[in-house]
Short mmCIF file of C-alpha atoms in Angstrom, two decimals:
data_model
loop_
_atom_site.label_atom_id
_atom_site.label_comp_id
_atom_site.label_asym_id
_atom_site.label_seq_id
_atom_site.Cartn_x
_atom_site.Cartn_y
_atom_site.Cartn_z
CA MET S 1 263.08 95.32 116.08
CA LYS S 2 264.17 94.41 119.57
CA ILE S 3 267.68 93.15 118.84
CA LEU S 4 268.52 96.33 116.96
CA GLU S 5 267.09 98.55 119.72
CA ASP S 6 269.02 96.55 122.32
CA ARG S 7 272.20 96.93 120.29
CA ILE S 8 271.70 100.69 119.92
CA ARG S 9 271.16 101.01 123.68
CA ARG S 10 274.26 98.92 124.39
CA ASP S 11 276.71 100.24 121.80
CA GLY S 12 275.25 103.50 120.47
CA VAL S 13 276.61 106.79 121.78
CA VAL S 14 274.46 109.91 121.93
CA LYS S 15 276.35 113.09 121.12
CA ALA S 16 275.41 116.73 121.25
CA GLY S 17 273.69 118.08 118.14
CA ASN S 18 271.26 115.17 117.76
CA VAL S 19 274.05 112.81 116.68
CA LEU S 20 273.82 109.08 117.36
CA LYS S 21 277.07 107.25 116.79
CA VAL S 22 276.58 103.61 115.84
CA ASP S 23 279.88 103.21 114.05
CA SER S 24 280.87 100.18 116.11
CA PHE S 25 278.27 97.97 114.39
CA LEU S 26 276.38 99.80 111.64
CA ASN S 27 278.31 102.28 109.53
CA HIS S 28 282.06 102.00 109.99
CA GLN S 29 282.56 98.64 111.61
CA MET S 30 279.69 96.45 110.41
CA ASP S 31 278.12 93.47 112.18
CA VAL S 32 277.01 91.36 109.23
CA GLU S 33 275.22 88.84 111.47
CA LEU S 34 273.03 91.70 112.73
CA PHE S 35 272.52 92.86 109.13
CA ASN S 36 271.33 89.35 108.35
CA GLU S 37 268.68 89.55 111.07
CA MET S 38 267.66 92.94 109.67
CA GLY S 39 267.40 91.37 106.19
CA ARG S 40 265.13 88.65 107.54
CA GLU S 41 262.90 91.31 109.14
CA PHE S 42 262.73 93.48 106.00
CA LYS S 43 261.76 90.38 104.01
CA ARG S 44 258.95 89.70 106.49
CA LEU S 45 257.78 93.33 106.36
CA PHE S 46 257.85 93.60 102.56
CA ALA S 47 256.84 90.00 101.79
CA ASP S 48 253.75 91.18 99.89
CA ARG S 49 255.70 93.46 97.55
CA PRO S 50 257.04 92.26 94.16
CA ILE S 51 260.55 93.63 94.64
CA SER S 52 262.92 93.30 91.68
CA LYS S 53 265.82 95.44 92.87
CA ILE S 54 267.25 97.16 95.94
CA LEU S 55 268.55 100.71 95.65
CA THR S 56 270.82 102.33 98.20
CA ILE S 57 273.38 105.11 98.35
CA GLU S 58 277.07 104.97 99.08
CA ALA S 59 278.73 104.40 101.38
CA SER S 60 277.08 103.21 104.56
CA GLY S 61 273.93 101.87 102.92
CA ILE S 62 275.80 99.39 100.74
CA GLY S 63 276.66 96.74 103.32
CA ILE S 64 273.16 96.56 104.74
CA ALA S 65 271.61 96.56 101.26
CA CYS S 66 273.77 93.66 100.07
CA ILE S 67 272.97 91.48 103.07
CA VAL S 68 269.27 92.39 102.85
CA ALA S 69 269.26 91.56 99.11
CA GLN S 70 270.14 87.95 99.89
CA HIS S 71 266.70 87.59 101.46
CA PHE S 72 264.97 88.97 98.35
CA HIS S 73 267.22 87.28 95.75
CA VAL S 74 267.56 90.51 93.79
CA PRO S 75 270.52 92.68 92.75
CA VAL S 76 271.56 95.86 94.55
CA VAL S 77 272.30 99.17 92.86
CA PHE S 78 274.06 101.88 94.79
CA ALA S 79 273.78 105.53 93.86
CA LYS S 80 277.20 107.15 93.55
CA LYS S 81 278.09 110.44 95.12
CA THR S 82 280.35 111.78 92.39
CA GLN S 83 280.64 111.41 88.66
CA SER S 84 283.08 108.62 87.91
CA ILE S 85 284.91 108.21 84.64
CA ASN S 86 283.82 104.57 84.79
CA ILE S 87 280.15 105.53 84.48
CA ASP S 88 279.58 106.39 80.87
CA GLY S 89 276.37 106.98 79.00
CA GLU S 90 273.42 108.59 80.55
CA VAL S 91 272.68 108.73 84.22
CA TYR S 92 269.82 109.75 86.47
CA SER S 93 271.04 112.41 88.84
CA THR S 94 269.91 114.37 91.84
CA LYS S 95 271.36 116.57 94.55
CA ILE S 96 271.32 115.34 98.13
CA GLU S 97 272.14 117.32 101.23
CA SER S 98 273.91 115.25 103.87
CA PHE S 99 272.91 115.85 107.48
CA THR S 100 276.10 114.13 108.64
CA HIS S 101 278.56 115.85 106.37
CA LYS S 102 276.83 119.24 106.06
CA ARG S 103 277.29 119.43 102.33
CA VAL S 104 275.45 118.84 99.07
CA TYR S 105 276.36 115.86 96.89
CA ASP S 106 275.65 115.18 93.26
CA VAL S 107 274.31 111.64 93.17
CA ILE S 108 273.99 109.48 90.06
CA VAL S 109 272.66 106.13 88.93
CA SER S 110 273.33 104.73 85.49
CA LYS S 111 270.15 104.58 83.41
CA LYS S 112 271.07 100.98 82.59
CA TYR S 113 270.30 99.82 86.11
CA ILE S 114 266.83 101.23 86.76
CA ALA S 115 264.26 100.17 84.19
CA PRO S 116 260.58 101.18 83.93
CA GLY S 117 259.52 97.67 84.93
CA ASP S 118 261.55 97.67 88.16
CA HIS S 119 259.87 97.47 91.56
CA ILE S 120 262.36 98.99 93.92
CA LEU S 121 262.97 98.74 97.64
CA ILE S 122 265.15 101.55 98.97
CA ILE S 123 267.45 100.54 101.84
CA ASP S 124 269.54 102.90 103.96
CA ASP S 125 271.13 102.98 107.39
CA PHE S 126 269.63 106.25 108.66
CA LEU S 127 266.55 108.33 107.96
CA ALA S 128 266.67 111.86 109.37
CA ASN S 129 265.54 114.74 107.18
CA GLY S 130 264.90 112.30 104.34
CA CYS S 131 266.93 114.12 101.68
CA ALA S 132 268.79 110.99 100.56
CA VAL S 133 265.62 108.90 100.24
CA GLN S 134 263.75 111.72 98.45
CA GLY S 135 266.63 111.94 95.98
CA LEU S 136 266.54 108.21 95.34
CA ILE S 137 262.75 108.30 94.88
CA GLN S 138 263.12 111.12 92.36
CA MET S 139 265.58 109.05 90.31
CA ILE S 140 263.25 106.00 90.45
CA HIS S 141 260.37 108.17 89.23
CA ASP S 142 262.58 109.67 86.51
CA ALA S 143 263.17 106.09 85.33
CA GLY S 144 259.45 105.32 85.32
CA ALA S 145 260.03 102.55 87.87
CA THR S 146 257.94 101.81 90.99
CA VAL S 147 258.94 102.59 94.57
CA GLU S 148 257.70 99.61 96.58
CA GLY S 149 258.93 100.91 99.88
CA VAL S 150 261.73 102.21 102.03
CA GLY S 151 263.54 100.06 104.60
CA ILE S 152 265.59 101.93 107.19
CA ALA S 153 267.73 100.66 110.04
CA ILE S 154 267.42 103.71 112.32
CA GLU S 155 264.90 106.51 111.88
CA LYS S 156 265.29 109.70 113.84
CA GLY S 157 261.63 110.25 114.67
CA GLN S 158 262.18 113.84 115.80
CA GLN S 159 263.17 114.83 112.27
CA ALA S 160 260.61 115.16 109.51
CA GLY S 161 261.97 112.69 106.95
CA GLY S 162 259.84 109.71 107.92
CA SER S 163 256.57 111.55 108.45
CA THR S 164 256.96 113.44 105.16
CA LEU S 165 257.56 110.21 103.22
CA ARG S 166 254.58 108.49 104.88
CA SER S 167 252.35 111.48 104.11
CA GLN S 168 253.39 111.07 100.45
CA GLY S 169 252.00 107.52 100.57
CA ILE S 170 255.41 105.87 100.63
CA ARG S 171 255.59 102.75 102.77
CA VAL S 172 258.46 103.29 105.21
CA GLU S 173 259.55 100.52 107.57
CA SER S 174 262.16 101.54 110.11
CA LEU S 175 263.55 98.81 112.35
CA ALA S 176 264.19 101.30 115.15
CA ILE S 177 262.60 104.74 115.50
CA ILE S 178 264.16 107.11 118.00
CA ASP S 179 261.65 109.49 119.53
CA SER S 180 264.14 111.24 121.76
CA MET S 181 267.69 110.97 122.98
CA ASP S 182 269.65 112.81 125.63
CA ASP S 183 273.35 113.42 125.17
CA VAL S 184 273.82 114.13 128.90
CA THR S 185 272.23 110.98 130.33
CA GLY S 186 272.70 108.88 127.17
CA GLU S 187 269.05 107.86 127.36
CA ILE S 188 267.38 106.82 124.11
CA VAL S 189 263.59 106.50 123.82
CA PHE S 190 262.31 104.29 121.00
CA ARG S 191 258.87 104.58 119.47
CA GLN S 192 256.56 101.65 120.20
CA GLN S 193 255.88 99.87 116.88
CA MET B 1 287.55 81.34 89.54
CA LYS B 2 285.73 80.18 86.47
CA ILE B 3 282.29 81.66 87.18
CA LEU B 4 283.80 85.09 87.71
CA GLU B 5 285.93 84.87 84.56
CA ASP B 6 282.89 83.72 82.60
CA ARG B 7 280.87 86.62 83.97
CA ILE B 8 283.60 89.14 83.10
CA ARG B 9 283.73 87.75 79.55
CA ARG B 10 279.96 87.90 79.21
CA ASP B 11 279.15 91.22 80.89
CA GLY B 12 282.44 93.13 81.18
CA VAL B 13 283.21 95.85 78.67
CA VAL B 14 286.78 96.74 77.72
CA LYS B 15 287.33 100.43 77.16
CA ALA B 16 290.28 102.43 75.91
CA GLY B 17 292.84 103.41 78.54
CA ASN B 18 293.00 99.98 80.19
CA VAL B 19 289.52 100.35 81.67
CA LEU B 20 287.34 97.32 82.34
CA LYS B 21 283.73 98.17 83.12
CA VAL B 22 282.04 95.59 85.30
CA ASP B 23 279.43 97.92 86.71
CA SER B 24 276.55 95.65 85.70
CA PHE B 25 277.45 93.08 88.37
CA LEU B 26 280.39 94.18 90.54
CA ASN B 27 280.65 97.85 91.43
CA HIS B 28 277.48 99.78 90.64
CA GLN B 29 274.83 97.12 90.22
CA MET B 30 275.90 94.21 92.43
CA ASP B 31 275.10 90.53 92.00
CA VAL B 32 275.05 89.34 95.60
CA GLU B 33 274.65 85.68 94.58
CA LEU B 34 277.95 85.97 92.70
CA PHE B 35 279.49 87.71 95.72
CA ASN B 36 278.38 84.75 97.81
CA GLU B 37 280.25 82.36 95.52
CA MET B 38 283.28 84.63 95.79
CA GLY B 39 282.97 84.54 99.59
CA ARG B 40 282.92 80.76 99.55
CA GLU B 41 286.08 80.74 97.42
CA PHE B 42 287.93 83.27 99.63
CA LYS B 43 287.04 81.15 102.65
CA ARG B 44 288.52 78.11 100.91
CA LEU B 45 291.67 80.01 99.93
CA PHE B 46 292.24 81.55 103.38
CA ALA B 47 290.92 78.62 105.44
CA ASP B 48 294.31 78.24 107.18
CA ARG B 49 294.44 81.86 108.35
CA PRO B 50 293.08 82.98 111.75
CA ILE B 51 291.10 85.93 110.41
CA SER B 52 289.40 88.15 113.00
CA LYS B 53 288.28 91.03 110.80
CA ILE B 54 287.83 92.09 107.19
CA LEU B 55 289.02 95.53 106.09
CA THR B 56 287.92 97.19 102.87
CA ILE B 57 287.59 100.69 101.47
CA GLU B 58 284.52 102.59 100.39
CA ALA B 59 282.59 102.40 98.26
CA SER B 60 282.76 99.46 95.89
CA GLY B 61 284.64 97.16 98.27
CA ILE B 62 281.91 97.26 100.90
CA GLY B 63 279.32 95.00 99.31
CA ILE B 64 281.79 92.26 98.48
CA ALA B 65 283.43 92.50 101.91
CA CYS B 66 280.10 92.14 103.74
CA ILE B 67 279.03 89.07 101.80
CA VAL B 68 282.52 87.55 102.13
CA ALA B 69 282.48 88.22 105.89
CA GLN B 70 279.49 85.91 106.31
CA HIS B 71 281.77 83.02 105.37
CA PHE B 72 284.35 84.02 108.02
CA HIS B 73 281.87 85.07 110.74
CA VAL B 74 283.82 88.26 111.43
CA PRO B 75 282.93 91.96 111.29
CA VAL B 76 283.84 94.25 108.41
CA VAL B 77 285.48 97.65 108.76
CA PHE B 78 285.51 100.00 105.82
CA ALA B 79 288.06 102.77 105.47
CA LYS B 80 286.41 106.12 104.79
CA LYS B 81 287.53 108.48 102.08
CA THR B 82 286.88 111.74 103.89
CA GLN B 83 286.90 112.95 107.45
CA SER B 84 283.37 112.70 108.82
CA ILE B 85 282.09 114.63 111.78
CA ASN B 86 280.70 111.32 113.02
CA ILE B 87 284.21 109.89 113.45
CA ASP B 88 285.61 111.35 116.61
CA GLY B 89 288.70 110.47 118.54
CA GLU B 90 291.82 109.30 116.88
CA VAL B 91 292.04 107.69 113.49
CA TYR B 92 294.62 105.92 111.40
CA SER B 93 295.00 107.75 108.13
CA THR B 94 296.72 107.46 104.79
CA LYS B 95 296.58 108.99 101.35
CA ILE B 96 295.44 106.86 98.43
CA GLU B 97 295.62 107.71 94.75
CA SER B 98 292.67 106.39 92.80
CA PHE B 99 293.38 104.99 89.34
CA THR B 100 289.69 105.29 88.47
CA HIS B 101 289.09 108.80 89.70
CA LYS B 102 292.53 110.28 89.03
CA ARG B 103 292.73 111.97 92.40
CA VAL B 104 294.23 111.55 95.86
CA TYR B 105 291.96 110.70 98.79
CA ASP B 106 292.53 111.02 102.50
CA VAL B 107 291.45 107.71 103.96
CA ILE B 108 290.77 107.03 107.63
CA VAL B 109 289.90 104.20 109.98
CA SER B 110 288.92 104.78 113.59
CA LYS B 111 291.58 103.46 115.98
CA LYS B 112 288.78 101.71 117.86
CA TYR B 113 288.26 99.21 115.06
CA ILE B 114 291.76 97.89 114.39
CA ALA B 115 293.43 96.44 117.46
CA PRO B 116 296.96 95.03 117.82
CA GLY B 117 295.53 91.51 118.21
CA ASP B 118 293.57 91.65 114.96
CA HIS B 119 294.35 89.32 112.05
CA ILE B 120 293.03 91.11 109.04
CA LEU B 121 291.94 90.05 105.58
CA ILE B 122 291.79 92.92 103.12
CA ILE B 123 289.03 92.62 100.51
CA ASP B 124 288.57 94.85 97.47
CA ASP B 125 286.95 94.70 94.06
CA PHE B 126 289.95 95.71 91.93
CA LEU B 127 293.73 95.56 92.25
CA ALA B 128 295.61 97.68 89.71
CA ASN B 129 298.51 99.81 90.92
CA GLY B 130 297.88 98.64 94.47
CA CYS B 131 297.70 102.08 96.09
CA ALA B 132 294.49 101.36 97.97
CA VAL B 133 295.74 98.05 99.36
CA GLN B 134 299.13 99.53 100.30
CA GLY B 135 297.32 102.29 102.18
CA LEU B 136 295.17 99.78 104.06
CA ILE B 137 298.27 97.70 104.91
CA GLN B 138 300.00 100.80 106.26
CA MET B 139 297.07 101.51 108.58
CA ILE B 140 297.02 97.87 109.76
CA HIS B 141 300.76 98.09 110.51
CA ASP B 142 300.25 101.43 112.27
CA ALA B 143 297.75 99.62 114.52
CA GLY B 144 300.20 96.81 115.25
CA ALA B 145 297.76 94.31 113.73
CA THR B 146 298.56 91.46 111.34
CA VAL B 147 297.83 91.38 107.61
CA GLU B 148 296.73 87.81 106.92
CA GLY B 149 296.15 88.37 103.24
CA VAL B 150 294.49 90.27 100.45
CA GLY B 151 291.45 88.97 98.57
CA ILE B 152 290.67 90.66 95.27
CA ALA B 153 287.88 90.07 92.79
CA ILE B 154 289.70 91.29 89.67
CA GLU B 155 293.44 91.91 89.42
CA LYS B 156 294.83 93.77 86.45
CA GLY B 157 297.94 91.65 85.93
CA GLN B 158 299.55 94.17 83.59
CA GLN B 159 299.82 96.68 86.41
CA ALA B 160 302.35 96.30 89.19
CA GLY B 161 300.10 96.24 92.26
CA GLY B 162 299.82 92.47 92.62
CA SER B 163 303.45 91.62 91.91
CA THR B 164 304.70 94.33 94.28
CA LEU B 165 302.50 93.05 97.11
CA ARG B 166 303.58 89.44 96.52
CA SER B 167 307.25 90.49 96.49
CA GLN B 168 306.63 92.07 99.92
CA GLY B 169 305.56 88.65 101.18
CA ILE B 170 301.86 89.51 101.28
CA ARG B 171 299.54 86.67 100.34
CA VAL B 172 297.34 87.96 97.52
CA GLU B 173 294.50 85.84 96.13
CA SER B 174 292.77 87.30 93.09
CA LEU B 175 289.75 85.42 91.78
CA ALA B 176 290.44 86.62 88.24
CA ILE B 177 293.72 88.01 86.93
CA ILE B 178 293.64 89.79 83.60
CA ASP B 179 296.87 89.45 81.65
CA SER B 180 295.70 91.47 78.68
CA MET B 181 292.62 93.01 77.21
CA ASP B 182 291.87 94.62 73.87
CA ASP B 183 289.40 97.47 73.64
CA VAL B 184 289.02 96.99 69.88
CA THR B 185 288.17 93.28 69.81
CA GLY B 186 286.91 93.13 73.42
CA GLU B 187 289.13 90.11 74.01
CA ILE B 188 290.19 89.45 77.61
CA VAL B 189 293.02 87.03 78.45
CA PHE B 190 293.02 85.63 81.98
CA ARG B 191 296.08 84.28 83.73
CA GLN B 192 296.00 80.52 84.35
CA GLN B 193 295.85 79.95 88.12
#
């Protein structure tokens, strides 16, 4: 998606350790007009899928997921990273290792909000090693619901998350895929899609 | 706001310990069409204010803030609950005690995303003791920016957060204010606004 790639080139900052900082528009400060364009594109890409719900994970997936959901006219559910006293009853749970935070989270979704008849689109800001998405898929399968696809803003193509998901038969649409980036020159090479 | 009060009556669940569960539409599963109506109402209420940015706090404020921001055509910044390795440089920080989670969080906002010229609308899902909002206000003041107001989905009127903020001269607009609720009968009494 050209406007996202252009924005990453303009405002993204490449750091050592394969880190791309896009916190000026994607995951700390959020450009909701850009999210709206991303929502329009995800709707175009997944137009043939009977999506009944969007699932994401806190925190940085939530804003994108909510704006995207307006294009599908479906509710959003976000997986929570810690057990809250406000979530009672039974939950689906999984463990997710965060690339960014270098730790393992317990992640939960109330069983009330994923039903066997649901057709779910997973939305997240980044796809790197794919741990978060794999955890969400596991919870969807535990619920007996259907994974219709995965919509990602920025996929790090050098890491295995995307290729592993695609080899599992999961439809993954990433609006920008980074094939390489250089923290010395700041150069970012996007995959032709 | 009648449609929010009606929704709380229909789908909210009153629990012992002054807990109102609205996780079917507000803060776990999210009804973005409802959020859109809330955004329209916040825009009407704060139409006279020169708002340049919306500030919220992860996680459950983010979805509402993003949908609301579409009505103001401004970016959203969300305060983060833990130090991330992806936030470098200097940050504004505060400590916030969560009523829901019974713990104290360190909360940060990158100094890049609140500037002295900003006119900020704070958006959050709940207002109870007001700790989260007071922490956000402190960071806005630390930045030399202006607090234009606070927009809340559900205020618990029995707790002091709202009245304290109003006595400080802060404009607080809550779309539903609960004056009392009964976990035995499930009855919820809203304040007339």
